[in-house]
Coordinates of C-alpha atoms in Angstrom, one line a residue:
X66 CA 5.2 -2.7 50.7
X67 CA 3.8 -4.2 53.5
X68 CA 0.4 -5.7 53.7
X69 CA -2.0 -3.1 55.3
X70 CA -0.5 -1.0 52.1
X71 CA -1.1 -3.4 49.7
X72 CA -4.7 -3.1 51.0
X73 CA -5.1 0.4 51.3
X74 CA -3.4 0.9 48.0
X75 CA -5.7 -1.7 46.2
X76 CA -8.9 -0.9 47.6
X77 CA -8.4 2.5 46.3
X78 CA -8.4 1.9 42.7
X79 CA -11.1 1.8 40.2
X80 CA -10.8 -1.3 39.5
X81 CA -11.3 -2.7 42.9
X82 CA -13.5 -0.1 44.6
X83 CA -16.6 -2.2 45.0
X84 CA -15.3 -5.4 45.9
X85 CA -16.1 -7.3 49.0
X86 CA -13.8 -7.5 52.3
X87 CA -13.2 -11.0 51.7
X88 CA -12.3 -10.8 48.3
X89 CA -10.1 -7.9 48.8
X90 CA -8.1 -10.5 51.4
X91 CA -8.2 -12.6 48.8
X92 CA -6.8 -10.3 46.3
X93 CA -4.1 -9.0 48.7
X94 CA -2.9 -13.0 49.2
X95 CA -2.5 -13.6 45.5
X96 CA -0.8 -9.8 44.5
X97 CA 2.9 -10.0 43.4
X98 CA 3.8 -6.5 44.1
X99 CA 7.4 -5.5 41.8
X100 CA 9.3 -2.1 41.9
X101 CA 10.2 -1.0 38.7
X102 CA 13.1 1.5 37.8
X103 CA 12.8 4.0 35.3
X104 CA 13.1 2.4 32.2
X105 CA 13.4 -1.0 33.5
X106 CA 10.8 -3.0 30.4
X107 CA 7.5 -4.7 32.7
X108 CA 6.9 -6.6 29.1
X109 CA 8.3 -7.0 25.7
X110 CA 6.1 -6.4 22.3
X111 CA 5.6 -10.4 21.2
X112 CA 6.0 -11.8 24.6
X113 CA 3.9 -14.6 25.7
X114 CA 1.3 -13.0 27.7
X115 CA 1.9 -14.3 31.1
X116 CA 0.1 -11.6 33.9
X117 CA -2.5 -8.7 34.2
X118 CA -0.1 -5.5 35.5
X119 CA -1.9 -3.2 38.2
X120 CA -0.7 0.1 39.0
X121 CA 0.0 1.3 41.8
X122 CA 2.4 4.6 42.0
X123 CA 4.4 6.1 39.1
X124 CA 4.2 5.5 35.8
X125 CA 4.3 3.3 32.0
X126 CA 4.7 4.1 28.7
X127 CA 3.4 2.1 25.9
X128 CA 5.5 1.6 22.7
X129 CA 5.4 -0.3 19.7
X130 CA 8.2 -0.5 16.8
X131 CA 6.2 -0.2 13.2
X132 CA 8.4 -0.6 10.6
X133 CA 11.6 -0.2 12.2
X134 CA 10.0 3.0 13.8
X135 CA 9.3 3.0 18.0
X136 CA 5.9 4.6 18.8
X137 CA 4.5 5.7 22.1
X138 CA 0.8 4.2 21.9
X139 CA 0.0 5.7 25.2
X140 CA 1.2 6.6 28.8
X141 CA -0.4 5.2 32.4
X142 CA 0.5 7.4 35.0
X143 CA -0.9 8.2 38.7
X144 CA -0.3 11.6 39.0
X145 CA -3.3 13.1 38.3
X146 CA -1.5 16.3 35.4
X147 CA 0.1 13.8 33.7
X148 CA -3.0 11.0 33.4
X149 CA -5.1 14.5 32.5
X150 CA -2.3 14.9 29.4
X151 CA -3.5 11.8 28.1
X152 CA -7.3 12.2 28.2
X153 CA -7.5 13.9 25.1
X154 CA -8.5 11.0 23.4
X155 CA -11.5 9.9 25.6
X156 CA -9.0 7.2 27.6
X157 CA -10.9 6.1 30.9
X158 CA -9.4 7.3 34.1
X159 CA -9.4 3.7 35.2
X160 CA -7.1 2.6 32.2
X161 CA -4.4 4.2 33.6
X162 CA -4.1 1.8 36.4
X163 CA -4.0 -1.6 34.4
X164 CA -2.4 -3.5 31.5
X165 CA -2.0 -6.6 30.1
X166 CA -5.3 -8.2 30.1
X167 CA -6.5 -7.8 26.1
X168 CA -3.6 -10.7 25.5
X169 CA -4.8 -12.8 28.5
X170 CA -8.6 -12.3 27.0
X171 CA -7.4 -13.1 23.4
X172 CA -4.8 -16.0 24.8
X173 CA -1.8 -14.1 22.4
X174 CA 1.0 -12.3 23.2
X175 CA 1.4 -8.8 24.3
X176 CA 0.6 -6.5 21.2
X177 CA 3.4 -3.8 22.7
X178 CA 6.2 -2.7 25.3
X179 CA 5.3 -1.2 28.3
X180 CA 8.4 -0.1 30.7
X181 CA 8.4 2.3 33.8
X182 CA 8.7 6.0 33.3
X183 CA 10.2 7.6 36.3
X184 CA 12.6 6.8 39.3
X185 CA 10.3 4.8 41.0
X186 CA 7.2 2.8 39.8
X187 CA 5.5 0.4 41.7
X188 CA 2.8 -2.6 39.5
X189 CA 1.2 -6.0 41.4
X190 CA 1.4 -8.6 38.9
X191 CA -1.6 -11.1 38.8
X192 CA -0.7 -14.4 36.5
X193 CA -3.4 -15.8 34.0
X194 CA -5.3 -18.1 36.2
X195 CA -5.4 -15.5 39.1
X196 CA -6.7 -13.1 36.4
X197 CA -8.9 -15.2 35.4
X198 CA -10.1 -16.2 39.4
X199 CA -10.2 -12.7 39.5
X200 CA -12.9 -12.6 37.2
X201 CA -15.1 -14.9 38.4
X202 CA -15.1 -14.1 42.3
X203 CA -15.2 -10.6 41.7
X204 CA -17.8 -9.4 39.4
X205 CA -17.0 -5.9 40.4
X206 CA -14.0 -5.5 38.2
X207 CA -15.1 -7.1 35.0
X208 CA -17.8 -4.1 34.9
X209 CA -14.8 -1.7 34.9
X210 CA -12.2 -3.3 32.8
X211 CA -14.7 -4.3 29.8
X212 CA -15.4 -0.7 29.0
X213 CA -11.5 -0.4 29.1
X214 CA -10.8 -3.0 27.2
X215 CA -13.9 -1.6 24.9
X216 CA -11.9 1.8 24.1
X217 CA -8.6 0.3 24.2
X218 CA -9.7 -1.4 21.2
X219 CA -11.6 1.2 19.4
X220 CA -8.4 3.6 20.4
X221 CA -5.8 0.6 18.8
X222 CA -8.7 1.0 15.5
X223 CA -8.4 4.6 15.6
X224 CA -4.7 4.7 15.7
X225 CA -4.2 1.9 13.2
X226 CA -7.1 3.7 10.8
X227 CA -4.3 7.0 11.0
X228 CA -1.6 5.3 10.3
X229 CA -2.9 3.4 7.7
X230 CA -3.9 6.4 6.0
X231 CA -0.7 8.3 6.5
X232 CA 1.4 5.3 5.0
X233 CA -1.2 5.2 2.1
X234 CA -0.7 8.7 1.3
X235 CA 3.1 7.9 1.7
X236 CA 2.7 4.8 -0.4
X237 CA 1.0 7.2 -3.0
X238 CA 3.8 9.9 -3.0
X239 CA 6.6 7.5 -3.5
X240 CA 4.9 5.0 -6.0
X241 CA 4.1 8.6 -7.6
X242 CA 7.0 10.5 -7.7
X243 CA 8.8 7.0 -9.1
X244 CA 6.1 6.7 -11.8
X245 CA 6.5 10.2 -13.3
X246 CA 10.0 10.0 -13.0
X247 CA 10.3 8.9 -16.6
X248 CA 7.8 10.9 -18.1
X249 CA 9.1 13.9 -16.3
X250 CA 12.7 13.6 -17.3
X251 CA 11.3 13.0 -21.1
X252 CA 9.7 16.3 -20.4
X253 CA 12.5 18.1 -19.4
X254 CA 15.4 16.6 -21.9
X255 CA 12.8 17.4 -24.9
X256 CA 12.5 21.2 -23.9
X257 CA 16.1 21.8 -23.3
X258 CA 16.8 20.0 -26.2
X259 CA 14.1 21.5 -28.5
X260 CA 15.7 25.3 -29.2
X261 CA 18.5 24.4 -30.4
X262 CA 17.5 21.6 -32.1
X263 CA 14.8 24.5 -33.8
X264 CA 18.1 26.8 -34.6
X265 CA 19.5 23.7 -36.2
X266 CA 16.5 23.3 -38.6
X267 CA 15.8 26.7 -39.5
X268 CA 19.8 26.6 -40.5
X269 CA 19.8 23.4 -42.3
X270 CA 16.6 24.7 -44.1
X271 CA 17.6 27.7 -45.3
X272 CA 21.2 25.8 -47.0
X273 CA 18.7 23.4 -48.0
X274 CA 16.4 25.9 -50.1
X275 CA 19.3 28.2 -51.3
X276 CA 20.9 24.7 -52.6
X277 CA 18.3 22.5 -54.0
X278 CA 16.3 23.0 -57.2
X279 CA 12.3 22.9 -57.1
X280 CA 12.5 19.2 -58.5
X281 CA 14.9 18.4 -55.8
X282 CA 12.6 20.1 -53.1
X283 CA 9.4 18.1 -54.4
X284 CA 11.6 14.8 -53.8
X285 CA 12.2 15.8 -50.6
X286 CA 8.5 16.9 -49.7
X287 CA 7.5 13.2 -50.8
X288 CA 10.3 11.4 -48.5
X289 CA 9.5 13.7 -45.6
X290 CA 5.7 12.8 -45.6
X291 CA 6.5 9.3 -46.1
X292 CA 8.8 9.3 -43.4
X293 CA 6.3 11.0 -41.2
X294 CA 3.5 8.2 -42.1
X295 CA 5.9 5.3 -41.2
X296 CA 4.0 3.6 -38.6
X297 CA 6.7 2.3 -35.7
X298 CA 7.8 -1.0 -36.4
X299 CA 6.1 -4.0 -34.8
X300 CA 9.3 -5.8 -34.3
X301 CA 12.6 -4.6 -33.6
X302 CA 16.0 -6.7 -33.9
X303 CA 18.6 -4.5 -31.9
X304 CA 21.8 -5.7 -33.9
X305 CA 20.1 -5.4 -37.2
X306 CA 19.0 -2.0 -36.1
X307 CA 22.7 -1.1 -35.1
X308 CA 23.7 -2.3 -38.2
X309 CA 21.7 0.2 -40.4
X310 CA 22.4 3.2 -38.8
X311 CA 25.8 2.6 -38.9
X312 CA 25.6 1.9 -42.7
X313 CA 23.4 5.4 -42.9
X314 CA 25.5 7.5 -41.5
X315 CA 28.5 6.1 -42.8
X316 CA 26.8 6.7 -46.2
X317 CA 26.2 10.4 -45.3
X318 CA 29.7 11.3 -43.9
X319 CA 30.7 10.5 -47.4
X320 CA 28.2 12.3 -49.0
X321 CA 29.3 15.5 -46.8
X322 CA 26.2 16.0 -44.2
X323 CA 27.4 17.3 -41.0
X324 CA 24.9 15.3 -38.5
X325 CA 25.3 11.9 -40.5
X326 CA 25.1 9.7 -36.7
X327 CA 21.9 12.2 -36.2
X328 CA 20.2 11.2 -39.8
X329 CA 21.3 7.4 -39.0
X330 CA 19.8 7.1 -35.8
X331 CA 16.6 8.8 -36.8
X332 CA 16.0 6.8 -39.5
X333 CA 16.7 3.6 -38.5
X334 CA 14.3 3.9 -35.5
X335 CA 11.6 4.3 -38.4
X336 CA 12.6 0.6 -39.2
X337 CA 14.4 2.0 -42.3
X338 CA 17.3 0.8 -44.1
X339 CA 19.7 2.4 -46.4
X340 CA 18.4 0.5 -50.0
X341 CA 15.0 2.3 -49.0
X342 CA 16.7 5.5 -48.9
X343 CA 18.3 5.7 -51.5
X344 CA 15.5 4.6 -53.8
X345 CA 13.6 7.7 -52.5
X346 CA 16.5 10.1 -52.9
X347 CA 16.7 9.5 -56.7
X348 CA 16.6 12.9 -58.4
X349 CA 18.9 14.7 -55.5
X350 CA 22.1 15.7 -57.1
X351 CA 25.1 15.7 -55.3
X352 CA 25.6 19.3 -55.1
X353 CA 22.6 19.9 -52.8
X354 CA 22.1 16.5 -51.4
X355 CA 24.9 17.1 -47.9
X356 CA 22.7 20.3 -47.5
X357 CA 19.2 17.9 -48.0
X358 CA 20.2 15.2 -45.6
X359 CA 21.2 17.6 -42.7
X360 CA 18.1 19.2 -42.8
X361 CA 16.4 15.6 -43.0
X362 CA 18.4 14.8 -40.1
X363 CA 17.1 18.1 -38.0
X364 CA 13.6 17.6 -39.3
X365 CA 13.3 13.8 -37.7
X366 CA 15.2 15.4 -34.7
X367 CA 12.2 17.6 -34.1
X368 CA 9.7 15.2 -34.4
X369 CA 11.4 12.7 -32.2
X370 CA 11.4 15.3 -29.8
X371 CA 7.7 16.0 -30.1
X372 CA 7.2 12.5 -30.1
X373 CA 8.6 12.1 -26.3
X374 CA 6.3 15.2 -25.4
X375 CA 3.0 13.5 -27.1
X376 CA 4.1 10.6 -25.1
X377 CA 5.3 12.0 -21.8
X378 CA 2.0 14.4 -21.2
X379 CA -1.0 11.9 -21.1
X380 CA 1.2 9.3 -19.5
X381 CA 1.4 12.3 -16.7
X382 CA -1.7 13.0 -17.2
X383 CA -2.7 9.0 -16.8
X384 CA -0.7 9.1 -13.2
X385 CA -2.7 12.2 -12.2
X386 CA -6.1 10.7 -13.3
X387 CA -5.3 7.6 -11.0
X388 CA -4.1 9.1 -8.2
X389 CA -6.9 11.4 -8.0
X390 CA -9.3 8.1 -8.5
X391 CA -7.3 6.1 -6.0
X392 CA -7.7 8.9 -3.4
X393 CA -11.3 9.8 -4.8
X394 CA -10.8 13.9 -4.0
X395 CA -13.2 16.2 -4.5
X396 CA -16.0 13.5 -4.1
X397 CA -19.3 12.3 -2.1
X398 CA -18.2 9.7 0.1
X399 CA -20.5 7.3 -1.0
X400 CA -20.7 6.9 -4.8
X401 CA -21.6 4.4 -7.9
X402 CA -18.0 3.7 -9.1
X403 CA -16.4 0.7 -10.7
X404 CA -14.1 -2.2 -8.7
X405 CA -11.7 -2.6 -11.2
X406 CA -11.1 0.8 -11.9
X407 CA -10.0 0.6 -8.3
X408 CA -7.9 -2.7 -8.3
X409 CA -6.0 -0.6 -11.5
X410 CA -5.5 2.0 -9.4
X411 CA -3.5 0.3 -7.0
X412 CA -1.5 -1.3 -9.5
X413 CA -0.6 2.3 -10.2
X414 CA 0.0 3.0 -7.0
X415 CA 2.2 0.3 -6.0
X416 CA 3.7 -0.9 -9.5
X417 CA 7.7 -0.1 -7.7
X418 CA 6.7 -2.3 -4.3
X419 CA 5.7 -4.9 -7.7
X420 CA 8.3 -4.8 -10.1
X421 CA 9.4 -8.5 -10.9
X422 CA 6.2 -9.5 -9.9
X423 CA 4.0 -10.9 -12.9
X424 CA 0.1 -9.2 -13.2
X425 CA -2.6 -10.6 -14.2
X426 CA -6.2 -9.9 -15.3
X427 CA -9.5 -11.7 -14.9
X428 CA -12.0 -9.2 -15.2
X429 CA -15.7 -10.2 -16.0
X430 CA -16.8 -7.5 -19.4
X431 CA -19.7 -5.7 -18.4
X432 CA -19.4 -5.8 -14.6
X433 CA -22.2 -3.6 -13.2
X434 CA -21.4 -0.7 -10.5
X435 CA -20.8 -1.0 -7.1
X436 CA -22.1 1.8 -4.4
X437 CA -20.1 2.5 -1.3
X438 CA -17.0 4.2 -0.1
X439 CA -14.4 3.7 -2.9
X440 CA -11.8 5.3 -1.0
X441 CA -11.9 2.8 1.7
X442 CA -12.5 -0.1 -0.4
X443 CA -8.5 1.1 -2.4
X444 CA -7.2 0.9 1.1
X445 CA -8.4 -2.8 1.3
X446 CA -6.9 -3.4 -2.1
X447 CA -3.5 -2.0 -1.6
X448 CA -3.3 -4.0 2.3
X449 CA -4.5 -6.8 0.1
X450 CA -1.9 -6.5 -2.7
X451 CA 0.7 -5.3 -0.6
X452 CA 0.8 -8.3 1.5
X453 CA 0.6 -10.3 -1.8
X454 CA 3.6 -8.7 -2.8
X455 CA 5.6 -9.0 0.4
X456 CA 4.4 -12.4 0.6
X457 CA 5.9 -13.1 -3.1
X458 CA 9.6 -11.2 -2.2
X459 CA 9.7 -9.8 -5.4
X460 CA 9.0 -12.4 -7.6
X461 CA 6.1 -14.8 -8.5
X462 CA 2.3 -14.1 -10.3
X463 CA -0.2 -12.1 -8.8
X464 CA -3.7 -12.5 -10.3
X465 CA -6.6 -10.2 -10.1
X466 CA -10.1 -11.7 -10.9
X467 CA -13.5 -9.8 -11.1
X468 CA -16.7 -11.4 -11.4
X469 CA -20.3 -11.6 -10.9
X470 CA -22.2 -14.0 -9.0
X471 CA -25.3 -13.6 -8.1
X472 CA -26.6 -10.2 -6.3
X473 CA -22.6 -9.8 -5.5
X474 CA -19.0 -9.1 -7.3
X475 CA -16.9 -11.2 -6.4
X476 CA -13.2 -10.0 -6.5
X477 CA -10.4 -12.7 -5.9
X478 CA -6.6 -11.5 -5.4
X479 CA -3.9 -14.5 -5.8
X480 CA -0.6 -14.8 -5.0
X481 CA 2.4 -17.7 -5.5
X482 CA 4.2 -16.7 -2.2
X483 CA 4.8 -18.8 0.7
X484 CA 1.5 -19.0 2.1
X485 CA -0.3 -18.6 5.7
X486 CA 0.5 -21.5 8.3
X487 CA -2.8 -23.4 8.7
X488 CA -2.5 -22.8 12.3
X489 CA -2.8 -19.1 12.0
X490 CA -5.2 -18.8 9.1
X491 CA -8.5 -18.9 11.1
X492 CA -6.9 -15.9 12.9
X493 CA -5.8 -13.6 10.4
X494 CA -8.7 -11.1 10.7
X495 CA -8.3 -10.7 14.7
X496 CA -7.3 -7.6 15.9
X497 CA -3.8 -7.3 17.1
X498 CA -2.9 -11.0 15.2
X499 CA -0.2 -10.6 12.8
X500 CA 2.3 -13.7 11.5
X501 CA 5.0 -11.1 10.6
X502 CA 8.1 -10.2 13.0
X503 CA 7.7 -8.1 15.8
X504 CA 8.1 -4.5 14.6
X505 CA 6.8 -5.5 11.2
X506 CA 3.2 -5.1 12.2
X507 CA 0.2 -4.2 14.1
X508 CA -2.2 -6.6 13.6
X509 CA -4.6 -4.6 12.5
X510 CA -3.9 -4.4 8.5
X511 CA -6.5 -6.9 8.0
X512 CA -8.4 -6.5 10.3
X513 CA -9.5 -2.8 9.1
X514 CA -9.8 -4.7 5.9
X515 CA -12.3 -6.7 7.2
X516 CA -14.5 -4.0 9.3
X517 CA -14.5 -1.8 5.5
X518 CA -15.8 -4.9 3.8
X519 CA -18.3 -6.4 6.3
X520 CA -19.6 -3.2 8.2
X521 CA -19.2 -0.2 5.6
X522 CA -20.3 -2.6 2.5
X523 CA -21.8 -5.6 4.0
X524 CA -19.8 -7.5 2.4
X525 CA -17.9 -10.5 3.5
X526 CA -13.7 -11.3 3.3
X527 CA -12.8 -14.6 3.4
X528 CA -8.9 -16.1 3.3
X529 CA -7.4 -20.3 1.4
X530 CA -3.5 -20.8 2.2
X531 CA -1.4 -23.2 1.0
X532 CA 2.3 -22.5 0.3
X533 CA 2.5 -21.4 -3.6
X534 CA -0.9 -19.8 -3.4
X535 CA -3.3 -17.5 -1.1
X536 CA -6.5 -16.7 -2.3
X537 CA -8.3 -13.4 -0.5
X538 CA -12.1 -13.2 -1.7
X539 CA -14.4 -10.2 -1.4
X540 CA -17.9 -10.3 -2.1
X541 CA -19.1 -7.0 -2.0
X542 CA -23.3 -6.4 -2.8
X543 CA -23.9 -4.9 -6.4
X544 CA -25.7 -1.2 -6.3
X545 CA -29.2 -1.1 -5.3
X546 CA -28.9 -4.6 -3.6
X547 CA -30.4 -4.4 0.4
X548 CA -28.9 -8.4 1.2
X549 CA -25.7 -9.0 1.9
X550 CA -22.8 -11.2 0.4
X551 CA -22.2 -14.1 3.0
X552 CA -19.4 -16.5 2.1
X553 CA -20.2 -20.0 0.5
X554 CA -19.8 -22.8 2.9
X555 CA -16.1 -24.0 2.8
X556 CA -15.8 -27.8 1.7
X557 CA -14.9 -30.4 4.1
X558 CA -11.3 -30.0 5.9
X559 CA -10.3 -27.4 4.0
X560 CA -8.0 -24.7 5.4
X561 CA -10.3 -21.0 5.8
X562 CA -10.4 -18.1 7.5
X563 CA -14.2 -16.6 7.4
X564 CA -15.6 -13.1 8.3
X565 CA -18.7 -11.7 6.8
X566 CA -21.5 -9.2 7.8
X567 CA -23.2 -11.6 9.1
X568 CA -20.6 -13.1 11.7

């Protein structure tokens, strides 16, 4: 491209359209013009940000790999249908002619991959102190990329606020599903286990009545109800347990019961040894007692079996209840509700992402309500504990606290994992700034964490590192309270990372 093109060219964009002569000759003399084949990667997600991209013909695409995943963020194109596609979303027409500077602005690296889309693509590269120049001797072009910039960051928001939700919800099916995995399978084993175990005791009781004499019966009554009122034991020594039922059952073969391994293993889960039932058998007589024993043997088979469904049902129904508190459906979105009800939740929620991982709990009695959004506020937990947990890689103590101070609660979540560099701690909260891999993150985890806590709660979030612990606080303002909860001043030389309401 020769120069009168490079003029033409640039003096027809957006961007440049009401610039001077002079500083369009300037502009021309510092423009790196680069032709781009289709697919040929203009910059790499995680790149040190090095130039601001104009273009000029074709086209880009925008990508970013999210958890192993590559998404198209967006697409910049010159031809008018295909920039039209993507201006569903609000995107300025003038956005589809530049890239690259929110890293130059922010001094990072570039938050995502942009690479030519089709045969022939033609960008002027501008490097960071000719973007900068550019700036300041033409005042033109900072009134057209700030509102850019503006909606590319709102649109980042947007996109981050979806997927955020979408792998919450995923988070909550999975951590789900594996929670009333259990329960479920207790569930189904009991019912197809439960008729014929009922055809077994209707059998056993009918040899038992035709067998045993009223006497015999009344004995029986008395060591069933006993039995029944046995209270599980508080201890339990496997090998000693092992031990007794093998002695019970061996016991009961000889006596002629049918189910003698059944009638061991039921009653030595009650704790109960064979000394203690044979004391209770006295007045049994042989001739009855094989029938007596196998029908004691179905009767503890039943209730073992609606033992696991007493147990299995309002364990479900616990899962249901706090996944339908964690997600808050079928409520006003802003509502009295209580903080650690919410921090519980999320334990719920995530308790596979946390197995290894020792809990635990600091919560303040009698900690008044909050009012707000409570099903933004789990989303803050779960980024919170989530990057607790992934800090901690499976192993290590994770505290939760709750308190009160003053007109705010004050909720603290602590972790023993390897810490936030001190270099990157004052940054965490940025948009785009992540410390993880590239692919790993948006940047924007915390970040969203911080916009729910400040601006829908005026609250504040502040962020201590050191390796072995990192402290997240959020004060959040009690119900009825108009102020809001600033951070305390940080002592002298500590490491912090600040953001409140009121920064």
């Amino acid at each position: 491209m020769n120069v009168p093109e490079l003029r033409s060219a640039l003096h027809g964009l957006e961007i440049f359209a009401a610039i001077t002569e002079e500083q369009l000759d300037w502009l021309v003399s510092v423009s790196e013009p680069r032709v781009l084949s289709d697919g040929e990667v203009l910059f790499r997600d995680g790149e040190e940000a090095t130039g601001f991209h104009v273009l000029l013909s074709g086209g880009l695409v925008v990508t970013k790999v999210v958890d192993g995943r590559e998404e198209v963020l967006t697409r910049h194109s010159t031809e008018e249908e295909s920039a039209a596609a993507e201006d569903h979303d609000g995107k300025p027409s003038a956005a589809h002619r530049f890239t690259g500077e929110l890293p130059l602005l922010t001094e990072g690296s570039y938050v995502a991959t942009a690479a030519a889309s089709g045969p022939s693509t033609t960008v002027v590269a501008y490097s960071r102190p000719v973007f900068f120049e550019m700036l300041t001797r033409c005042s033109g072009v900072a009134a057209v990329l700030l509102p850019v910039l503006a909606w590319r960051i709102k649109s980042s928001e947007v996109q981050a606020r979806k997927r955020a939700t979408v792998e919450a919800l995923g988070t909550l099916a999975a951590g789900l599903a594996h929670e009333l995995n259990n329960p479920a399978a207790a569930v189904a084993r009991a019912a197809q286990e439960l008729a014929p175990a009922l055809e077994r005791l209707t059998r056993t009781a009918q040899a038992w009545g035709a067998s045993a004499t009223g006497a015999e019966r009344a004995v029986f009554d008395r060591l069933s109800e006993e039995l029944d009122k046995l209270p599980p034991p508080e201890i339990t020594d496997p090998l000693a347990q092992a031990d007794a039922e093998e002695e019970i059952a061996d016991w009961a073969e000889e006596a002629g019961a049918e189910r003698s391994g059944l009638l061991g293993s039921g009653v030595s889960d009650l704790g109960v040894e064979l000394g203690w039932l044979l004391e209770r058998l006295e007045g049994v007589g042989e001739p009855a007692l094989a029938a007596g024993l196998d029908h004691l043997a179905a009767l503890l088979e039943i209730r073992s079996l609606a033992a696991e469904l007493r147990a299995a049902g309002p364990r479900i129904s616990q899962l249901v209840a706090a996944t339908r508190d964690y997600a808050n459906l079928d409520r006003a979105p802003e509502q009295r509700f209580s903080v650690t009800d919410g921090l519980e939740n999320t334990l719920v929620v995530l308790r596979a992402k946390l197995a290894g991982i020792s809990i635990v709990r600091a919560y303040e009695p009698g900690l008044p309500e909050l009012t707000g959004y409570p099903s933004e506020l789990n989303q803050v937990w779960t980024n919170l504990v989530d990057n607790a947990a992934e800090a901690m890689e499976g192993s290590g103590v994770l505290t939760l606290r709750a308190r009160a101070e003053g007109i705010c609660m004050v909720v603290e979540i602590t972790d023993t994992g390897r810490g936030i560099p001190e270099e990157s701690l004052p940054r965490i909260f940025e948009p785009f700034y992540t410390t993880k891999d590239v692919g790993k993150g948006t940047g924007l985890g915390l970040h969203l964490s911080y916009r729910i806590v400040t601006q829908r709660h005026r609250g504040s979030i502040t962020a201590r590192s050191r390796p072995g612990e990192t402290r997240m606080v959020v004060r959040l303002p009690f119900a009825g309270t108009a102020a809001s909860c600033a951070p305390p001043a940080a002592p002298a030389g500590a490491p912090v990372s600040t953001s409140s309401s009121t920064s």
